[in-house]
Amino acid sequence: MGFNTSNHYISCTQCPRRCGINRSTGTKGFCRETSDLRIALAGLHFGEEPLITVHGGSGTIFFTGCTLRCSFCQNYQISQQEMGSSVSGDDFAKMCILLQEHGAENINLVTGSHHIPLIAEYLKNARQNGLMIPVAWNSSAYESTEMLELLDGLVDIWLPDFKTLNGDLSKKLFGAEDYPEVAKKAVEWMIEHSPLKIQQMKIEGRDYEKIQSGVIIRHLFLPGRFEDTVMALDWLKEHADTRACISLMSQYTPVPFTGSTQELESRNKALSSIENRLVTPDEDADLQDIIEAYDFDWLFYQELSDDTSWLPDFNRCQPFSNKLALPLWHWREGFIQNKTQVIENK
């Protein structure tokens, strides 16, 4: 028997915004989604942290909609512009099994915080239909612990963002002044409920490390905002070190956004609160000095690159560069039969 999800969509309070919208009637909440679960892409992804990608890649499933409105979101087409198609529980299970059959190290659920009750039900169905690999929850951390409880026992690995502890900045950039307090509670809950377990393994003569359970906390450095990163790292050192992995990212990239005039004006106004540019080599060097001083037990640090070809376009069956992903399901095409043709021609 599955979860009774209907009550969670009537007068919806799933996310910290607590909109109170009746999403079961087709009305959209702040997340811009009804009670239908929509997905934009499912495929193998090779650009996650080594503990997640390992050898076979991460089996990513990108959900449509989001509880935040990040002005610099690289996945804005699906998080804010509603690209995606409705899927049933059986379709979701089929995606998971297909990813598993293609060698995925895990099922990586990206930005599903506004659909936790339904995803929990669908996950249970997938497990009953043969899903055996670990499940990762890849989120902004803007979610309530009450909803996270529904995923306890279904999710093995947690991949939360830890965007900022600056409430004024989160109000301008994400439309959520309460993000810092919400994210701290969510991350603490994840750490308490998922002890870090890392498997040492050898594949084709090479040594790998694979996370089986635990938390990898991601923080994106915003160009010029050293004080915000230091604030975040201070908190992580006190509350997460030795109990979770820290991943400091330097991939902030200006996105060539498209949209209505009103949407673009609103986005540009929000982005004016930061320096909307690539991270410089000098900033990268300073970041490495800063992170070295913290001496985290488990740390991933992203190499600096000025290559922006990885920016996704979810209009395409292959939204990423070919080396980053192998799509298996796309919101326009459904299950992709000729994967080689899709990668080469679209």
GROMACS .gro file of C-alpha atoms in nm:
model
  346
    1MET     CA    1   0.000   0.000   0.000
    2GLY     CA    2   0.139   0.343  -0.097
    3PHE     CA    3   0.133   0.671   0.092
    4ASN     CA    4  -0.190   0.873   0.100
    5THR     CA    5  -0.058   1.171  -0.095
    6SER     CA    6  -0.379   1.359  -0.168
    7ASN     CA    7  -0.395   1.545   0.164
    8HIS     CA    8  -0.052   1.696   0.104
    9TYR     CA    9  -0.173   1.868  -0.215
   10ILE     CA   10  -0.493   2.014  -0.068
   11SER     CA   11  -0.407   2.345   0.097
   12CYS     CA   12  -0.044   2.262   0.020
   13THR     CA   13   0.214   2.320   0.293
   14GLN     CA   14   0.480   2.088   0.159
   15CYS     CA   15   0.757   2.348   0.139
   16PRO     CA   16   0.845   2.623   0.388
   17ARG     CA   17   0.643   2.878   0.188
   18ARG     CA   18   0.323   2.701   0.297
   19CYS     CA   19   0.123   2.850   0.008
   20GLY     CA   20  -0.202   2.681   0.108
   21ILE     CA   21  -0.288   2.627  -0.261
   22ASN     CA   22  -0.510   2.335  -0.358
   23ARG     CA   23  -0.275   2.182  -0.614
   24SER     CA   24  -0.499   1.877  -0.657
   25THR     CA   25  -0.745   2.088  -0.860
   26GLY     CA   26  -0.480   2.190  -1.114
   27THR     CA   27  -0.391   2.516  -0.941
   28LYS     CA   28  -0.019   2.590  -0.926
   29GLY     CA   29   0.171   2.686  -0.612
   30PHE     CA   30   0.484   2.901  -0.590
   31CYS     CA   31   0.666   2.596  -0.733
   32ARG     CA   32   0.455   2.642  -1.050
   33GLU     CA   33   0.338   2.283  -1.029
   34THR     CA   34   0.006   2.110  -0.967
   35SER     CA   35  -0.028   1.765  -0.811
   36ASP     CA   36   0.096   1.604  -1.135
   37LEU     CA   37   0.456   1.490  -1.109
   38ARG     CA   38   0.649   1.616  -1.411
   39ILE     CA   39   0.998   1.525  -1.525
   40ALA     CA   40   1.225   1.692  -1.781
   41LEU     CA   41   1.507   1.441  -1.824
   42ALA     CA   42   1.639   1.107  -1.704
   43GLY     CA   43   1.987   0.988  -1.794
   44LEU     CA   44   2.336   0.902  -1.682
   45HIS     CA   45   2.535   1.201  -1.560
   46PHE     CA   46   2.913   1.206  -1.522
   47GLY     CA   47   2.968   1.552  -1.374
   48GLU     CA   48   2.887   1.493  -1.007
   49GLU     CA   49   3.138   1.448  -0.723
   50PRO     CA   50   3.358   1.134  -0.764
   51LEU     CA   51   3.179   0.957  -0.478
   52ILE     CA   52   2.853   0.994  -0.674
   53THR     CA   53   2.970   0.943  -1.033
   54VAL     CA   54   3.217   0.663  -0.943
   55HIS     CA   55   3.254   0.456  -1.264
   56GLY     CA   56   2.910   0.416  -1.421
   57GLY     CA   57   2.774   0.765  -1.371
   58SER     CA   58   2.483   0.893  -1.164
   59GLY     CA   59   2.130   0.809  -1.277
   60THR     CA   60   1.982   1.158  -1.269
   61ILE     CA   61   1.611   1.238  -1.288
   62PHE     CA   62   1.534   1.611  -1.324
   63PHE     CA   63   1.196   1.720  -1.189
   64THR     CA   64   1.002   2.018  -1.319
   65GLY     CA   65   0.941   2.308  -1.078
   66CYS     CA   66   1.119   2.432  -0.766
   67THR     CA   67   1.052   2.578  -0.422
   68LEU     CA   68   1.306   2.857  -0.489
   69ARG     CA   69   1.337   3.119  -0.762
   70CYS     CA   70   1.716   3.144  -0.792
   71SER     CA   71   1.799   3.428  -1.029
   72PHE     CA   72   2.114   3.254  -1.157
   73CYS     CA   73   1.967   2.903  -1.192
   74GLN     CA   74   2.136   2.707  -1.469
   75ASN     CA   75   1.834   2.475  -1.494
   76TYR     CA   76   1.587   2.764  -1.513
   77GLN     CA   77   1.402   2.614  -1.809
   78ILE     CA   78   1.273   2.331  -1.592
   79SER     CA   79   1.283   2.492  -1.248
   80GLN     CA   80   1.107   2.815  -1.351
   81GLN     CA   81   0.975   2.785  -1.707
   82GLU     CA   82   0.781   2.462  -1.660
   83MET     CA   83   0.951   2.236  -1.915
   84GLY     CA   84   0.854   1.877  -1.845
   85SER     CA   85   0.593   1.607  -1.892
   86SER     CA   86   0.369   1.427  -1.643
   87VAL     CA   87   0.472   1.074  -1.552
   88SER     CA   88   0.298   0.793  -1.371
   89GLY     CA   89   0.442   0.581  -1.093
   90ASP     CA   90   0.498   0.299  -1.342
   91ASP     CA   91   0.687   0.530  -1.580
   92PHE     CA   92   0.902   0.653  -1.291
   93ALA     CA   93   0.983   0.296  -1.187
   94LYS     CA   94   1.070   0.212  -1.547
   95MET     CA   95   1.310   0.509  -1.561
   96CYS     CA   96   1.482   0.396  -1.242
   97ILE     CA   97   1.519   0.036  -1.360
   98LEU     CA   98   1.646   0.151  -1.701
   99LEU     CA   99   1.911   0.369  -1.537
  100GLN     CA  100   2.009   0.076  -1.315
  101GLU     CA  101   2.038  -0.153  -1.619
  102HIS     CA  102   2.265   0.103  -1.789
  103GLY     CA  103   2.510   0.087  -1.500
  104ALA     CA  104   2.403   0.386  -1.289
  105GLU     CA  105   2.573   0.394  -0.951
  106ASN     CA  106   2.265   0.552  -0.793
  107ILE     CA  107   1.934   0.720  -0.870
  108ASN     CA  108   1.989   1.095  -0.835
  109LEU     CA  109   1.661   1.283  -0.781
  110VAL     CA  110   1.714   1.649  -0.872
  111THR     CA  111   1.494   1.926  -0.726
  112GLY     CA  112   1.190   1.733  -0.609
  113SER     CA  113   1.120   1.918  -0.282
  114HIS     CA  114   0.773   2.031  -0.396
  115HIS     CA  115   0.662   1.672  -0.467
  116ILE     CA  116   0.803   1.471  -0.174
  117PRO     CA  117   0.483   1.276  -0.088
  118LEU     CA  118   0.434   1.157  -0.446
  119ILE     CA  119   0.803   1.087  -0.503
  120ALA     CA  120   0.809   0.880  -0.183
  121GLU     CA  121   0.518   0.675  -0.315
  122TYR     CA  122   0.683   0.633  -0.655
  123LEU     CA  123   1.014   0.532  -0.495
  124LYS     CA  124   0.844   0.262  -0.295
  125ASN     CA  125   0.687   0.132  -0.615
  126ALA     CA  126   1.026   0.136  -0.789
  127ARG     CA  127   1.182  -0.064  -0.505
  128GLN     CA  128   0.904  -0.322  -0.533
  129ASN     CA  129   0.975  -0.344  -0.908
  130GLY     CA  130   1.344  -0.422  -0.874
  131LEU     CA  131   1.531  -0.100  -0.794
  132MET     CA  132   1.831  -0.199  -0.582
  133ILE     CA  133   2.092   0.076  -0.619
  134PRO     CA  134   2.113   0.367  -0.369
  135VAL     CA  135   1.887   0.670  -0.406
  136ALA     CA  136   2.027   1.024  -0.375
  137TRP     CA  137   1.818   1.332  -0.291
  138ASN     CA  138   1.964   1.634  -0.475
  139SER     CA  139   1.800   1.951  -0.345
  140SER     CA  140   1.833   2.317  -0.251
  141ALA     CA  141   1.779   2.228   0.119
  142TYR     CA  142   1.479   2.462   0.118
  143GLU     CA  143   1.244   2.197   0.254
  144SER     CA  144   1.080   2.112   0.583
  145THR     CA  145   1.199   1.829   0.804
  146GLU     CA  146   0.837   1.715   0.829
  147MET     CA  147   0.841   1.636   0.458
  148LEU     CA  148   1.192   1.488   0.472
  149GLU     CA  149   1.057   1.233   0.720
  150LEU     CA  150   0.856   1.082   0.432
  151LEU     CA  151   1.184   1.001   0.256
  152ASP     CA  152   1.347   0.839   0.559
  153GLY     CA  153   1.433   0.483   0.467
  154LEU     CA  154   1.378   0.548   0.095
  155VAL     CA  155   1.673   0.784   0.034
  156ASP     CA  156   2.029   0.671   0.111
  157ILE     CA  157   2.236   0.974   0.006
  158TRP     CA  158   2.161   1.344   0.051
  159LEU     CA  159   2.307   1.613  -0.179
  160PRO     CA  160   2.181   1.944  -0.036
  161ASP     CA  161   2.293   2.287  -0.146
  162PHE     CA  162   2.402   2.522   0.130
  163LYS     CA  163   2.365   2.842  -0.065
  164THR     CA  164   2.405   3.120   0.189
  165LEU     CA  165   2.350   3.220   0.551
  166ASN     CA  166   2.283   3.579   0.445
  167GLY     CA  167   1.907   3.634   0.469
  168ASP     CA  168   1.915   3.962   0.280
  169LEU     CA  169   2.101   3.799  -0.009
  170SER     CA  170   1.871   3.496  -0.017
  171LYS     CA  171   1.569   3.728  -0.028
  172LYS     CA  172   1.709   3.908  -0.333
  173LEU     CA  173   1.847   3.606  -0.517
  174PHE     CA  174   1.608   3.322  -0.424
  175GLY     CA  175   1.292   3.497  -0.308
  176ALA     CA  176   1.331   3.331   0.033
  177GLU     CA  177   1.456   3.542   0.322
  178ASP     CA  178   1.419   3.244   0.556
  179TYR     CA  179   1.648   3.021   0.348
  180PRO     CA  180   1.939   3.024   0.599
  181GLU     CA  181   1.737   2.892   0.893
  182VAL     CA  182   1.542   2.643   0.682
  183ALA     CA  183   1.856   2.506   0.517
  184LYS     CA  184   2.042   2.465   0.847
  185LYS     CA  185   1.756   2.259   0.992
  186ALA     CA  186   1.727   2.046   0.677
  187VAL     CA  187   2.100   1.976   0.657
  188GLU     CA  188   2.120   1.889   1.026
  189TRP     CA  189   1.827   1.648   0.982
  190MET     CA  190   1.999   1.480   0.686
  191ILE     CA  191   2.325   1.437   0.878
  192GLU     CA  192   2.142   1.287   1.178
  193HIS     CA  193   1.948   1.041   0.963
  194SER     CA  194   2.222   0.926   0.726
  195PRO     CA  195   2.562   0.830   0.873
  196LEU     CA  196   2.850   0.857   0.629
  197LYS     CA  197   2.944   0.521   0.472
  198ILE     CA  198   3.200   0.510   0.191
  199GLN     CA  199   3.294   0.190   0.011
  200GLN     CA  200   3.643   0.129  -0.125
  201MET     CA  201   3.629  -0.065  -0.452
  202LYS     CA  202   3.834  -0.165  -0.754
  203ILE     CA  203   3.686  -0.159  -1.106
  204GLU     CA  204   3.884  -0.261  -1.414
  205GLY     CA  205   4.206  -0.233  -1.215
  206ARG     CA  206   4.133   0.119  -1.086
  207ASP     CA  207   4.057   0.220  -0.729
  208TYR     CA  208   3.730   0.400  -0.660
  209GLU     CA  209   3.543   0.531  -0.359
  210LYS     CA  210   3.164   0.514  -0.358
  211ILE     CA  211   2.923   0.672  -0.112
  212GLN     CA  212   2.658   0.425   0.005
  213SER     CA  213   2.494   0.656   0.256
  214GLY     CA  214   2.558   0.999   0.401
  215VAL     CA  215   2.550   1.366   0.307
  216ILE     CA  216   2.750   1.573   0.058
  217ILE     CA  217   2.685   1.941   0.125
  218ARG     CA  218   2.740   2.173  -0.170
  219HIS     CA  219   2.826   2.541  -0.147
  220LEU     CA  220   2.856   2.756  -0.459
  221PHE     CA  221   3.095   3.049  -0.429
  222LEU     CA  222   2.937   3.365  -0.569
  223PRO     CA  223   3.195   3.589  -0.741
  224GLY     CA  224   3.321   3.860  -0.509
  225ARG     CA  225   3.123   3.728  -0.207
  226PHE     CA  226   3.402   3.585   0.008
  227GLU     CA  227   3.230   3.690   0.330
  228ASP     CA  228   2.925   3.477   0.248
  229THR     CA  229   3.136   3.171   0.172
  230VAL     CA  230   3.333   3.214   0.494
  231MET     CA  231   3.006   3.239   0.689
  232ALA     CA  232   2.885   2.915   0.532
  233LEU     CA  233   3.214   2.734   0.588
  234ASP     CA  234   3.225   2.842   0.953
  235TRP     CA  235   2.887   2.681   1.011
  236LEU     CA  236   2.979   2.367   0.818
  237LYS     CA  237   3.303   2.326   1.012
  238GLU     CA  238   3.112   2.333   1.340
  239HIS     CA  239   2.809   2.127   1.242
  240ALA     CA  240   2.911   1.896   0.956
  241ASP     CA  241   3.285   1.826   0.959
  242THR     CA  242   3.372   1.453   1.003
  243ARG     CA  243   3.000   1.369   0.973
  244ALA     CA  244   2.944   1.475   0.611
  245CYS     CA  245   3.138   1.563   0.296
  246ILE     CA  246   3.181   1.925   0.192
  247SER     CA  247   3.182   2.023  -0.177
  248LEU     CA  248   3.295   2.378  -0.259
  249MET     CA  249   3.201   2.473  -0.614
  250SER     CA  250   3.348   2.752  -0.827
  251GLN     CA  251   3.133   2.695  -1.136
  252TYR     CA  252   2.921   3.012  -1.112
  253THR     CA  253   2.843   3.097  -1.473
  254PRO     CA  254   2.635   3.378  -1.628
  255VAL     CA  255   2.347   3.211  -1.810
  256PRO     CA  256   2.212   3.337  -2.146
  257PHE     CA  257   1.855   3.351  -2.016
  258THR     CA  258   1.550   3.369  -2.238
  259GLY     CA  259   1.199   3.468  -2.131
  260SER     CA  260   0.944   3.746  -2.129
  261THR     CA  261   1.050   4.108  -2.088
  262GLN     CA  262   0.903   4.114  -1.737
  263GLU     CA  263   1.082   3.793  -1.640
  264LEU     CA  264   1.416   3.917  -1.769
  265GLU     CA  265   1.379   4.254  -1.596
  266SER     CA  266   1.301   4.084  -1.266
  267ARG     CA  267   1.595   3.847  -1.306
  268ASN     CA  268   1.839   4.127  -1.394
  269LYS     CA  269   1.726   4.326  -1.092
  270ALA     CA  270   1.799   4.031  -0.864
  271LEU     CA  271   2.134   3.962  -1.030
  272SER     CA  272   2.240   4.325  -0.976
  273SER     CA  273   2.295   4.234  -0.610
  274ILE     CA  274   2.596   4.021  -0.704
  275GLU     CA  275   2.875   4.023  -0.963
  276ASN     CA  276   2.727   3.819  -1.246
  277ARG     CA  277   3.050   3.687  -1.397
  278LEU     CA  278   3.287   3.391  -1.395
  279VAL     CA  279   3.515   3.332  -1.097
  280THR     CA  280   3.863   3.475  -1.160
  281PRO     CA  281   4.192   3.282  -1.118
  282ASP     CA  282   4.286   3.514  -0.829
  283GLU     CA  283   3.958   3.438  -0.653
  284ASP     CA  284   4.013   3.068  -0.713
  285ALA     CA  285   4.358   3.087  -0.553
  286ASP     CA  286   4.216   3.273  -0.252
  287LEU     CA  287   3.938   3.015  -0.219
  288GLN     CA  288   4.191   2.733  -0.211
  289ASP     CA  289   4.384   2.911   0.066
  290ILE     CA  290   4.063   2.961   0.264
  291ILE     CA  291   3.945   2.604   0.231
  292GLU     CA  292   4.287   2.467   0.324
  293ALA     CA  293   4.273   2.657   0.652
  294TYR     CA  294   3.949   2.481   0.751
  295ASP     CA  295   4.104   2.134   0.711
  296PHE     CA  296   3.775   1.954   0.649
  297ASP     CA  297   3.787   1.578   0.693
  298TRP     CA  298   3.610   1.518   0.360
  299LEU     CA  299   3.630   1.793   0.097
  300PHE     CA  300   3.574   1.822  -0.277
  301TYR     CA  301   3.698   2.133  -0.454
  302GLN     CA  302   3.598   2.207  -0.811
  303GLU     CA  303   3.872   2.294  -1.058
  304LEU     CA  304   3.831   2.638  -1.214
  305SER     CA  305   3.727   2.645  -1.579
  306ASP     CA  306   3.610   2.913  -1.821
  307ASP     CA  307   3.437   2.653  -2.040
  308THR     CA  308   3.064   2.726  -2.050
  309SER     CA  309   2.969   2.459  -2.304
  310TRP     CA  310   2.827   2.242  -2.024
  311LEU     CA  311   2.538   2.483  -1.963
  312PRO     CA  312   2.225   2.275  -2.030
  313ASP     CA  313   1.947   2.338  -2.280
  314PHE     CA  314   1.650   2.117  -2.193
  315ASN     CA  315   1.487   2.187  -2.529
  316ARG     CA  316   1.739   1.939  -2.667
  317CYS     CA  317   1.726   1.564  -2.611
  318GLN     CA  318   2.091   1.596  -2.513
  319PRO     CA  319   2.081   1.905  -2.287
  320PHE     CA  320   2.447   1.872  -2.182
  321SER     CA  321   2.776   1.820  -2.360
  322ASN     CA  322   2.816   1.458  -2.472
  323LYS     CA  323   3.094   1.385  -2.224
  324LEU     CA  324   2.871   1.487  -1.933
  325ALA     CA  325   2.554   1.288  -1.992
  326LEU     CA  326   2.375   1.005  -2.170
  327PRO     CA  327   2.000   1.080  -2.194
  328LEU     CA  328   1.757   0.788  -2.167
  329TRP     CA  329   1.425   0.976  -2.135
  330HIS     CA  330   1.333   1.328  -2.246
  331TRP     CA  331   1.019   1.527  -2.177
  332ARG     CA  332   0.940   1.564  -2.547
  333GLU     CA  333   1.059   1.226  -2.676
  334GLY     CA  334   0.975   0.989  -2.392
  335PHE     CA  335   1.203   0.685  -2.370
  336ILE     CA  336   1.483   0.731  -2.621
  337GLN     CA  337   1.541   0.433  -2.847
  338ASN     CA  338   1.839   0.542  -3.061
  339LYS     CA  339   2.066   0.706  -2.804
  340THR     CA  340   2.362   0.742  -3.040
  341GLN     CA  341   2.155   0.934  -3.293
  342VAL     CA  342   2.016   1.163  -3.022
  343ILE     CA  343   2.361   1.251  -2.895
  344GLU     CA  344   2.510   1.309  -3.241
  345ASN     CA  345   2.223   1.495  -3.408
  346LYS     CA  346   2.031   1.692  -3.145
   0.00000   0.00000   0.00000
